[in-house]
Amino acid sequence: MKKEKKDFDAIVVGSGPNGLAAAITIQQQGLSVLLIEGKDQIGGGMRTAELTLPGFKHDVCSAIHPMAAGSPFFKTLPLHEFGLEWIYPPVAAAHPLDNGEAAILTHHIFDTAEQLGSDAAAYKNLIGPILKNWPAFVKDLLAPLHFPGKPFAMAGFGLKGLQSAKLLSRTFKTEKAKALFAGMAAHSILPLDKMASAAIGLVLMTAAHADGWPIPGGGSQSLANALADYFVSIGGQIETGNMISSLYQLPSSRAVLLDVTPRQLLKIAGQKFSTIYRSQLSRYRYGMGVFKIDWALDSPIPFTAKDCSKAGTVHIGGTWNEIAHSEQQSWKGIHSRKPFVLLAQQSVFDKTRAPSGKHTAWAYCHVPSGSDKNMTDIIEQQVERFAPGFRDLISGRHTMNSKELEQYNPNYIGGDINGGAAIISQLFTRPALRYSPYRTSAKGIYVCSSSTPPGGGVHGMNGWHAAKRALKDIFKINLPPV
Ligand SMILES: Cc1cc2nc3c(=O)[nH]c(=O)nc-3n(C[C@H](O)[C@H](O)[C@H](O)COP(=O)(O)OP(=O)(O)OC[C@H]3O[C@@H](n4cnc5c(N)ncnc54)[C@H](O)[C@@H]3O)c2cc1C
């Protein structure tokens, strides 16, 4: 039977890192792809805008990109030819303490270990084996469940990473090392006593030693633009300002890949799905929200601990106990009065971000899902605690509570920036327990967002794996591993 002529081979809805990765992967096979973005600007979580004052460029969402720099797929693309420049702050992350010291995470495992004093050996024993196998390992980690390329190394990682951060923190004796690890593990956006909350901490610390924690010159929009410009250069088409509420709005195609989370997926395509799949999607769990703040500053942040001034990221929250308590509170629906704050100071390393002599800073803390509480004062108190005089430098600020974040990007349900809670039952099988998590129950419809493995963050691997699945199912093209 003759195949019906379609407008496009594939349509991708949503231009976050995963939508862009999926669109590029399919277009690279010589097929025709249309990428549709609901907002006027492409990029999803990778946008930069003058949120406060003219000339101050703020990363609206993602700022620090260890997983993008280390992404097995992004590494295959000539993104530097499309304007992407990675800038590496001398210290990846610093974690100030009340005694005026800071724990630091640097490019060198030995330097990081040595400043942890009596925990130096424990740090090397924990991270060393993961770092040794990293290039192969990162491909296994940023993928759906499969037989790993390095089974023994992966099993070793699993024994550590599947633990709660609380349990694994017992590896360390000093408050300094425990605090450093708490800040890393809190990127999981889970209470630190939850199973697998250790995994992201281990990955982020190892990534600092392997690929660094860079910022894109000019802002995270530069990464979005480089991906989009490369996509167009190989023949892809992009349409912005078209928020899709039903599949019927789309031109005809052989495959549709949606860079959306289960709740939106149900609205857009639910009528095409089986009852079981619909029920699975409706049970999907979203995580805590975030409260985001951007500042225009008259000078760099005057941290008491000098190492903080060399760091792209500063983890603010004090001790292990304080951070664990604040994460537990947000999970339970309580706004912490001393939240763990993730802060980035891009302009210290990238002069394009602010007018001469001026600076920007970016921060967020975790809050209960759907919160509309204004956390400005509480966050600024936390920064002031480790950088007295900070508040006097503020010349402009812009904030978004969890509700406003969801209005800004419909994928941030209740302010959840990871497309769903990274609880153990949703780690490998998100958004539903299926042979391939990227396939929906309807032929030709795929999901490619951070609600699929390997979860949140800017790396594009969800999109690459979803496209690989669609290429095999619909176009009979078998991609080799990336
Ligand atoms: C405040 C904040 C800080 C962050 N910091 C970092 C960081 O430093 N490093 C890091 O790696 N990650 C960070 N993240 C997380 C990161 O941004 C996300 O994990 C990542 O962007 C998810 O990519 P995605 O492609 O799955 O979805 P998204 O990037 O959310 O993109 C989805 C896109 O789809 C569009 N869309 C949705 N529904 C429709 C529809 N119906 N029709 C048309 N278009 C639609 C949206 O407008 C959006 O552009 C941060 C996120 C936030 C909010």
XYZ file of C-alpha atoms and ligand atoms in Angstrom:
535
model
C 0.000 0.000 0.000
C 1.298 3.479 -0.861
C 2.236 5.587 2.199
C 0.115 8.737 2.711
C 2.176 11.931 2.112
C 2.839 13.800 5.348
C 3.787 17.447 5.899
C 6.799 16.421 7.983
C 8.530 13.197 8.981
C 8.522 14.303 12.613
C 7.194 17.127 14.746
C 8.754 18.007 18.088
C 6.696 20.106 20.508
C 8.787 22.133 22.972
C 12.259 23.615 22.493
C 13.942 22.840 25.817
C 17.283 21.023 25.672
C 15.428 17.737 25.195
C 13.145 18.973 22.428
C 16.141 20.480 20.619
C 18.190 17.279 21.070
C 15.325 15.132 19.737
C 14.750 17.432 16.754
C 18.472 17.501 15.857
C 18.844 13.725 16.178
C 16.010 13.046 13.729
C 16.964 15.850 11.331
C 20.532 14.482 11.214
C 19.113 11.376 9.530
C 18.014 13.429 6.523
C 14.358 13.443 7.610
C 12.209 16.585 7.800
C 11.525 17.958 11.280
C 9.384 20.842 12.518
C 10.105 22.072 16.055
C 7.187 23.966 17.614
C 7.676 26.157 20.698
C 4.778 27.657 22.634
C 6.654 30.747 23.783
C 8.097 33.476 21.556
C 11.652 32.572 22.527
C 13.211 29.122 22.012
C 15.176 27.374 24.757
C 12.812 26.208 27.531
C 15.007 26.133 30.647
C 17.922 27.750 28.738
C 16.895 31.381 28.344
C 18.661 34.629 29.270
C 16.880 37.959 29.638
C 17.258 41.474 31.062
C 15.017 40.720 34.010
C 16.094 43.557 36.306
C 17.728 46.611 34.697
C 18.922 47.400 31.154
C 22.265 45.744 30.402
C 21.969 43.091 33.146
C 21.586 39.654 31.513
C 20.059 37.049 33.815
C 19.671 33.308 33.261
C 15.940 32.856 33.742
C 16.313 29.154 34.608
C 19.482 27.080 34.171
C 22.811 28.755 34.846
C 25.512 26.173 35.595
C 26.062 23.367 33.114
C 28.121 20.378 34.255
C 25.806 17.925 32.525
C 25.562 19.930 29.291
C 29.356 20.201 29.025
C 29.617 16.461 29.724
C 26.604 15.409 27.637
C 27.620 12.541 25.357
C 25.230 13.889 22.688
C 26.013 17.613 22.905
C 29.720 16.705 22.714
C 29.142 15.317 19.195
C 27.726 18.642 17.937
C 29.834 21.548 16.557
C 28.216 24.001 18.969
C 31.292 26.258 19.230
C 30.847 26.974 15.491
C 27.404 28.311 16.409
C 28.657 30.680 19.089
C 28.822 28.511 22.220
C 31.768 29.228 24.500
C 32.114 27.453 27.862
C 33.605 29.562 30.667
C 35.134 27.662 33.605
C 35.224 29.476 36.969
C 38.412 28.477 38.871
C 36.291 26.869 41.615
C 33.227 24.879 40.543
C 31.341 25.308 43.800
C 31.996 26.732 47.258
C 30.121 26.050 50.462
C 30.648 28.716 53.145
C 30.396 27.870 56.831
C 29.719 30.114 59.815
C 33.348 29.930 60.972
C 34.403 31.959 57.898
C 35.819 28.970 56.026
C 34.400 27.402 52.880
C 34.509 23.855 51.539
C 35.269 23.889 47.835
C 34.788 21.623 44.830
C 37.451 22.189 42.170
C 38.515 20.593 38.915
C 41.126 18.501 40.729
C 40.029 15.613 42.908
C 43.232 15.831 44.968
C 42.825 19.559 45.726
C 39.198 18.998 46.668
C 40.122 16.057 48.876
C 43.086 17.760 50.579
C 41.097 20.769 51.848
C 38.763 18.307 53.582
C 41.580 17.463 56.029
C 40.928 14.181 57.836
C 38.225 13.339 55.258
C 40.667 13.555 52.320
C 41.054 9.788 51.962
C 37.331 9.190 52.393
C 36.619 11.683 49.565
C 39.139 10.080 47.213
C 37.810 6.587 47.988
C 34.245 7.702 47.340
C 34.740 9.689 44.125
C 37.966 8.182 42.707
C 36.415 4.938 41.360
C 33.543 6.841 39.715
C 35.934 9.344 38.129
C 38.182 6.559 36.785
C 35.361 5.109 34.671
C 33.569 8.401 33.975
C 33.553 8.605 30.120
C 31.894 5.176 29.776
C 29.972 5.597 32.931
C 28.258 8.885 32.067
C 26.731 7.195 29.000
C 25.257 4.464 31.216
C 24.010 6.972 33.760
C 22.352 9.340 31.296
C 20.260 6.581 29.750
C 17.171 4.466 30.404
C 17.522 1.110 32.205
C 19.785 -1.169 30.155
C 22.669 -3.587 30.572
C 25.565 -1.240 31.342
C 28.736 -1.011 29.270
C 30.769 -1.159 32.518
C 28.676 -3.523 34.670
C 31.063 -3.779 37.625
C 31.720 -0.056 37.780
C 27.991 0.604 37.487
C 27.241 -1.878 40.273
C 29.815 -0.082 42.438
C 28.140 3.235 41.735
C 24.696 1.751 42.373
C 25.737 0.539 45.822
C 26.637 4.126 46.750
C 24.176 6.156 44.682
C 21.049 4.227 45.574
C 21.634 4.973 49.250
C 20.126 7.983 50.926
C 22.487 10.938 51.158
C 22.062 10.691 54.934
C 23.440 7.158 55.010
C 26.281 7.912 52.596
C 27.251 11.064 54.523
C 28.496 8.745 57.262
C 31.506 8.210 54.983
C 32.696 11.587 56.314
C 33.667 12.624 59.836
C 34.126 16.393 59.464
C 31.350 18.975 59.375
C 33.044 20.561 56.354
C 32.872 17.425 54.180
C 29.367 16.558 55.355
C 28.146 20.068 54.520
C 29.764 19.969 51.062
C 28.056 16.653 50.346
C 24.696 17.896 51.666
C 24.750 20.797 49.202
C 25.532 18.480 46.304
C 22.895 15.896 47.264
C 20.259 18.599 47.758
C 20.291 19.111 43.953
C 18.119 15.963 43.961
C 15.298 18.180 45.318
C 14.489 15.345 47.721
C 14.724 15.019 51.497
C 18.240 13.730 52.158
C 16.971 10.592 53.886
C 15.204 9.399 50.695
C 16.676 6.429 48.849
C 18.856 7.469 45.880
C 19.217 11.061 47.113
C 22.991 10.396 47.196
C 23.208 9.723 43.445
C 23.032 13.276 42.111
C 25.582 14.429 44.701
C 28.060 11.810 43.508
C 27.408 12.637 39.853
C 27.823 16.401 40.324
C 31.026 16.063 42.354
C 32.546 13.678 39.819
C 31.418 15.852 36.904
C 33.365 18.782 38.421
C 36.561 16.718 38.219
C 35.790 15.292 34.760
C 34.122 18.047 32.726
C 33.937 21.035 35.093
C 30.908 23.163 35.993
C 30.997 25.768 33.208
C 28.706 28.651 32.339
C 27.921 29.487 28.703
C 29.433 32.835 27.647
C 26.571 35.325 27.268
C 24.145 33.160 29.258
C 22.331 29.865 28.914
C 20.459 31.323 25.925
C 23.752 30.906 24.001
C 23.444 27.139 24.388
C 19.810 27.221 23.222
C 20.738 29.444 20.269
C 23.694 27.258 19.270
C 21.497 24.136 19.310
C 18.710 25.877 17.367
C 21.078 27.431 14.803
C 22.767 24.074 14.227
C 19.336 22.432 13.801
C 18.338 25.023 11.187
C 21.724 24.692 9.446
C 21.017 21.006 8.754
C 17.546 21.758 7.374
C 15.307 21.834 10.480
C 12.390 24.261 10.770
C 11.339 26.145 13.924
C 8.006 27.789 14.708
C 7.622 29.840 17.902
C 4.606 31.330 19.685
C 2.376 28.295 19.110
C 1.294 26.692 22.407
C -0.171 23.307 21.500
C -3.233 22.137 23.415
C -4.257 19.285 21.103
C -2.575 17.041 18.553
C -5.170 18.224 16.042
C -3.368 21.587 15.853
C -0.282 19.920 14.374
C 0.543 19.511 10.685
C 0.612 15.856 9.609
C 3.694 13.787 10.415
C 4.802 10.197 10.952
C 6.043 10.821 14.496
C 5.344 13.380 17.221
C 7.732 13.881 20.121
C 6.527 15.965 23.040
C 8.913 17.836 25.352
C 6.220 18.073 28.036
C 5.443 16.413 31.372
C 2.712 13.793 31.975
C 0.024 16.257 33.019
C 0.349 18.211 29.737
C 0.793 14.986 27.755
C -2.597 13.806 29.032
C -4.245 17.075 27.990
C -2.639 17.180 24.539
C -2.843 13.526 23.521
C -4.749 11.725 26.301
C -7.655 10.658 24.082
C -5.225 8.587 21.963
C -3.898 6.615 24.944
C -4.939 3.306 26.495
C -6.792 3.404 29.817
C -3.819 1.814 31.586
C -1.343 4.351 30.231
C -3.653 7.248 31.108
C -3.951 5.889 34.626
C -0.151 5.507 34.920
C 0.393 9.106 33.776
C -2.221 10.471 36.157
C -0.398 8.833 39.101
C 2.932 10.470 38.195
C 4.392 12.421 41.133
C 5.752 15.947 40.884
C 8.285 17.245 43.373
C 8.869 20.388 45.414
C 8.769 23.809 43.781
C 11.400 26.523 43.710
C 11.452 30.247 44.428
C 13.826 32.034 42.038
C 15.495 35.427 42.469
C 17.839 37.479 40.267
C 19.776 40.512 41.416
C 21.475 43.440 39.719
C 24.422 44.350 41.951
C 26.817 47.282 42.288
C 29.805 44.994 42.937
C 30.620 41.293 43.424
C 29.121 39.583 46.503
C 31.447 40.240 49.498
C 31.656 36.674 50.836
C 33.596 36.342 54.097
C 35.238 33.133 52.862
C 37.489 34.329 50.034
C 37.261 31.035 48.093
C 33.587 31.779 47.450
C 34.594 34.664 45.178
C 36.329 32.199 42.824
C 33.298 29.917 42.551
C 30.648 29.913 39.830
C 28.190 28.314 42.265
C 27.875 28.944 45.989
C 25.823 26.579 48.161
C 24.345 28.536 51.037
C 22.800 26.726 53.947
C 25.471 25.999 56.536
C 25.731 22.567 58.095
C 24.523 19.145 57.049
C 21.790 19.264 59.702
C 20.493 22.653 58.573
C 20.331 21.645 54.912
C 18.740 18.254 55.639
C 16.159 19.962 57.872
C 15.253 22.636 55.312
C 14.805 20.088 52.503
C 12.654 17.903 54.774
C 10.474 20.874 55.636
C 9.808 21.894 52.021
C 8.946 18.294 51.128
C 6.413 18.268 53.964
C 4.815 21.504 52.750
C 6.512 23.889 55.218
C 8.470 26.974 54.101
C 11.904 26.805 55.701
C 13.039 29.938 57.516
C 16.665 29.013 56.755
C 16.432 27.393 53.309
C 19.251 25.848 51.339
C 20.028 28.437 48.634
C 21.771 27.646 45.339
C 23.491 30.814 44.130
C 25.412 31.554 40.914
C 27.554 34.628 40.214
C 28.018 34.483 36.440
C 29.141 38.089 35.891
C 32.316 37.555 37.967
C 33.554 35.265 35.164
C 31.641 36.610 32.156
C 31.865 40.368 31.628
C 29.054 40.316 29.033
C 26.449 39.781 31.754
C 26.385 43.278 33.253
C 27.423 46.887 32.495
C 31.073 47.641 33.297
C 31.832 47.316 37.017
C 28.346 45.976 37.795
C 27.273 42.398 38.506
C 24.460 39.883 38.415
C 23.595 37.057 40.790
C 21.066 34.231 40.459
C 19.620 32.102 43.258
C 16.808 29.790 44.169
C 15.607 27.714 47.082
C 13.233 24.781 47.325
C 9.702 25.446 48.547
C 6.488 23.411 48.848
C 4.878 22.523 45.507
C 2.699 25.317 44.111
C 3.905 27.870 46.703
C 3.157 31.540 46.105
C 5.100 32.729 49.171
C 7.626 35.500 48.628
C 10.984 34.128 49.889
C 13.032 37.243 48.976
C 13.750 38.389 52.515
C 14.532 34.876 53.763
C 16.927 34.169 50.865
C 18.661 37.539 51.240
C 19.130 36.914 54.965
C 20.851 33.620 54.146
C 23.220 35.331 51.673
C 23.893 38.188 54.126
C 24.832 35.583 56.758
C 27.877 34.556 54.702
C 28.417 37.887 52.897
C 27.754 40.831 55.242
C 26.943 43.969 53.260
C 25.357 42.031 50.373
C 21.992 43.758 50.659
C 23.531 47.227 50.297
C 24.765 46.279 46.811
C 21.375 45.418 45.354
C 20.234 47.873 42.678
C 17.526 45.706 41.130
C 15.793 42.398 41.732
C 13.361 40.091 39.951
C 11.568 37.171 41.578
C 9.379 34.247 40.518
C 7.477 32.069 42.974
C 6.475 28.517 42.061
C 3.141 29.540 40.569
C 4.813 32.201 38.424
C 7.450 29.698 37.293
C 4.699 27.388 36.033
C 3.115 30.303 34.164
C 6.511 31.053 32.641
C 7.075 27.436 31.526
C 4.159 24.968 31.610
C 6.637 22.111 32.245
C 7.359 23.455 35.754
C 4.293 21.921 37.388
C 3.901 23.489 40.856
C 7.383 24.972 40.353
C 9.030 21.533 39.943
C 12.054 22.219 37.718
C 12.930 18.542 37.172
C 9.768 17.388 35.381
C 8.800 15.152 38.310
C 10.151 13.945 41.654
C 13.352 11.887 41.407
C 12.024 9.318 43.905
C 13.333 5.795 43.426
C 10.094 4.560 41.804
C 10.419 7.294 39.151
C 14.170 7.216 38.654
C 14.416 4.675 35.818
C 10.779 4.207 34.853
C 9.533 7.767 34.481
C 6.909 8.647 33.335
C 5.484 5.088 33.471
C 6.683 1.500 33.801
C 7.067 0.409 30.166
C 9.556 -1.427 27.943
C 10.584 1.952 26.532
C 9.753 4.948 28.746
C 9.797 7.236 25.658
C 6.987 5.398 23.823
C 3.442 6.271 24.750
C 0.659 3.745 24.273
C -0.246 5.449 20.951
C 1.759 4.538 17.855
C 3.977 7.375 16.673
C 3.623 9.531 19.817
C 6.668 9.869 22.074
C 7.580 11.826 25.186
C 11.087 13.303 25.311
C 11.150 15.691 28.297
C 12.902 15.513 31.665
C 9.929 13.400 32.797
C 11.742 10.500 31.074
C 15.125 8.936 32.030
C 17.640 10.246 32.927
C 15.532 13.038 34.488
C 16.146 16.750 34.935
C 19.044 19.010 34.040
C 20.365 20.402 30.787
C 22.036 17.554 28.871
C 19.551 16.659 26.132
C 19.954 12.911 26.684
C 16.230 12.324 27.250
C 15.598 13.881 23.826
C 18.363 11.877 22.172
C 17.081 8.558 23.583
C 13.468 9.384 22.670
C 14.519 10.240 19.101
C 16.560 7.031 18.879
C 13.438 5.074 19.875
C 11.241 6.888 17.331
C 13.831 6.435 14.570
C 13.895 2.699 15.198
C 10.123 2.216 15.571
C 8.853 4.457 12.785
C 11.725 4.993 10.362
C 13.533 1.630 10.828
C 16.797 3.509 11.484
C 19.053 1.988 14.135
C 21.306 4.630 15.674
C 24.585 3.419 17.176
C 25.203 4.412 20.831
C 26.255 8.034 21.137
C 15.285 28.248 38.281
C 15.881 27.060 37.563
C 17.219 26.797 37.666
C 17.791 25.707 36.996
N 19.138 25.539 37.048
C 19.719 24.571 36.319
C 21.118 24.530 36.180
O 21.834 25.404 36.676
N 21.659 23.520 35.453
C 20.885 22.568 34.842
O 21.439 21.657 34.184
N 19.538 22.612 34.926
C 18.937 23.592 35.635
N 17.572 23.701 35.681
C 16.755 22.611 35.129
C 16.673 22.616 33.615
O 16.358 23.902 33.141
C 15.613 21.599 33.166
O 15.837 20.346 33.779
C 15.648 21.428 31.654
O 15.469 22.661 31.000
C 14.563 20.447 31.225
O 14.606 20.361 29.821
P 13.342 19.897 28.954
O 13.761 19.978 27.542
O 12.861 18.585 29.464
O 12.184 20.951 29.274
P 12.164 22.540 29.282
O 13.532 23.097 29.248
O 11.284 22.928 30.406
O 11.485 22.923 27.895
C 10.144 22.638 27.611
C 9.725 23.591 26.501
O 8.485 23.135 25.962
C 7.631 24.250 25.781
N 6.260 23.735 25.857
C 5.682 23.132 26.914
N 4.425 22.786 26.615
C 4.215 23.182 25.334
C 3.100 23.105 24.466
N 1.945 22.557 24.858
N 3.202 23.614 23.202
C 4.381 24.177 22.786
N 5.464 24.283 23.594
C 5.385 23.782 24.844
C 7.957 25.181 26.927
O 7.562 26.504 26.643
C 9.488 25.003 26.980
O 10.125 25.914 26.114
C 16.975 24.814 36.264
C 15.612 25.096 36.132
C 15.073 26.221 36.757
C 13.633 26.570 36.571
